[in-house]
C-alpha cells in the first residue's frame, strides 16, 4: 500500500511538472502568436493599426451596427510633411510621424487609429455625435500643429481632417469616401483645419468632375483658353511699364471661368504645363508685337520644377526673337520657399539668360522674410490684402517694412490690387516702383491691349484708363 501511495504521489508530481511545463510552453506560444498577430496588423513605426487591420475592424463594426449606433470616421493628413522630409531628412521625418501618432493616441484614447500612408491616418470613433466629433477634430488640429522638438530642431507641421458619420449598419466604402471628400474640403479651405462631410460636398464634387472633363476638352481642342493682359504702370509718372498675362477660360456654357477656379484644378490633374505653355507662347507674341513693353507670366512651383521648363521658355523667346530681359516670371511665395533642387536650377539658369523673376503675393506665404531673402529674384509684388488694409496703421507699417526690405536687397517693388486714389497716393509716397490694380486698369483681352498700346507709349496713366 505505501508503495502504491508513493507511486501515485510520484506520478501526480511528475504529471503536474509536465502540465506546468506544457502550460508555460503554450503560454509562450500564445504570446508569440499574439506578437505575430500584432506585428501583422500594426504599423511598425507608430504601433497604430495598419491599413488592412483598420479596414477589417471598420468592416466588422459597421457591419454589426444596430440602427442607433453613430460612429465617426476621420481622415487625418499632415500638412507640409513632405517639406520636413526634404529639409530635415527621413529619420527626422520618421520621428515626427511617431510623435504625431503618440499625440493622436493620447487625444483619442478610445478611438481606433490606423496609419494608412506616409503621413495619412484614419480614425474610427464609436458612439460619437457631431458635436463631440467636431470638438475632437478641433483638438486634433490644435494638438498636431504644436511644434515638435526633434534632435534639437523645432519643427512645425499642420493637419487637415475630414470627418464623416456612419449611422447603424452601413458601407465602409461610403463612409471613407465621405471622409475623403471632407478632407479635400479642409485642404481647399487652406489646410490646418477640419471639415465635416455634408451632402452639398457631393454636389460640389460632381460639378468639379464636370469642370475637369470640360477643361481637358478645352485644352485638347483649343480655342477656349485665352490670355488677358493687365497693364502695370510706373508709380511716378504713370507710364505703362508692363503687362501681366492672365489665363482665362471661355467655357461654352459658363462663360469666363477665373483662373483661381481652374488653375488649381489644372495643377491637380496634371494639365498646368499645357496651360503654362499656351500663356508663354501668347506672351512672347505680345512681346514681339509691342517692342517697348515688358510682359510678366505666372508660374506655379510645379511648372518651375518641371525639368524641361527652362528650355521651353528660352526656345519661345528665341522663336519670337525677343530679349529675355523683357520677360518676367511671377512665382508665388510658397513656391519660392519650396527650395526643391529643380526649382532652384530653373531660376538660376533663366536668370543667367536674362529672364527676371518676381515673388508674387508677397507677404502671404508662410515663409519668413529671411527665407525669401535667400532666393535670388528681381522684384516683389506686395499682395492685394496688404494694400486693401493700408488705412490701418499696423498694415501700413507692414507695407513700409516690406518696401524697406526690398530696397535694401535692391529689388523692384510692385503693389497689386490698387483700387482707390488714397492707396495710389500713399504707395507713390512710400516709394513703390510700379502699380497695378482696377483703379488703373482691369485685365484686358489682347485686342483691347493692342489698341491701347500706341497711345500709351510714353503716354499717361489717365489715357490708358479711359481706353
Ligand atoms: P495674381 O498673379 O495675384 O494675379 C492678380 C489677380 O488679381 C488677377 O486675378 C487680377 O485680375 C486681380 N486683380 C488685379 N488688380 C485687382 C484689383 O484692383 N482688385 C481686384 N479685386 N482684383 C485685382 P485673376 O486673373 O483672376 O488671377 C488669379 C490668379 O490666378 C493669379 O493671381 C495667378 O496666381 C493665377 N494665374 C493667372 N493666370 C495664370 C497662369 O497663366 N498660370 C498660372 N500658373 N497661374 C495663373
Ligand atoms: Ca501674378
Ligand atoms: Ca498676385
Short mmCIF file of C-alpha atoms in Angstrom, two decimals, residues 49 59-60 84 197 206 208 259 266 272 283 286 294 301 313 315 329 331 359 371 443:
data_model
loop_
_atom_site.label_atom_id
_atom_site.label_comp_id
_atom_site.label_asym_id
_atom_site.label_seq_id
_atom_site.Cartn_x
_atom_site.Cartn_y
_atom_site.Cartn_z
CA UNK A 49 -3.27 49.73 -36.77
CA UNK A 59 -15.99 46.47 -41.83
CA UNK A 60 -16.68 44.38 -38.76
CA UNK A 84 10.04 68.20 -43.43
CA UNK A 197 -18.97 65.96 -44.60
CA UNK A 206 -19.88 66.39 -59.22
CA UNK A 208 -15.74 69.68 -60.17
CA UNK A 259 -8.03 81.17 -63.04
CA UNK A 266 -5.20 72.03 -63.77
CA UNK A 272 -0.82 73.06 -65.76
CA UNK A 283 3.08 86.40 -74.02
CA UNK A 286 2.70 90.07 -77.34
CA UNK A 294 7.64 94.11 -70.62
CA UNK A 301 6.04 75.72 -58.29
CA UNK A 313 10.94 79.42 -72.02
CA UNK A 315 13.08 78.50 -77.05
CA UNK A 329 8.18 85.21 -64.28
CA UNK A 331 6.07 82.81 -58.70
CA UNK A 359 7.78 86.91 -55.94
CA UNK A 371 13.87 82.82 -46.10
CA UNK A 443 -7.10 92.79 -67.25
#
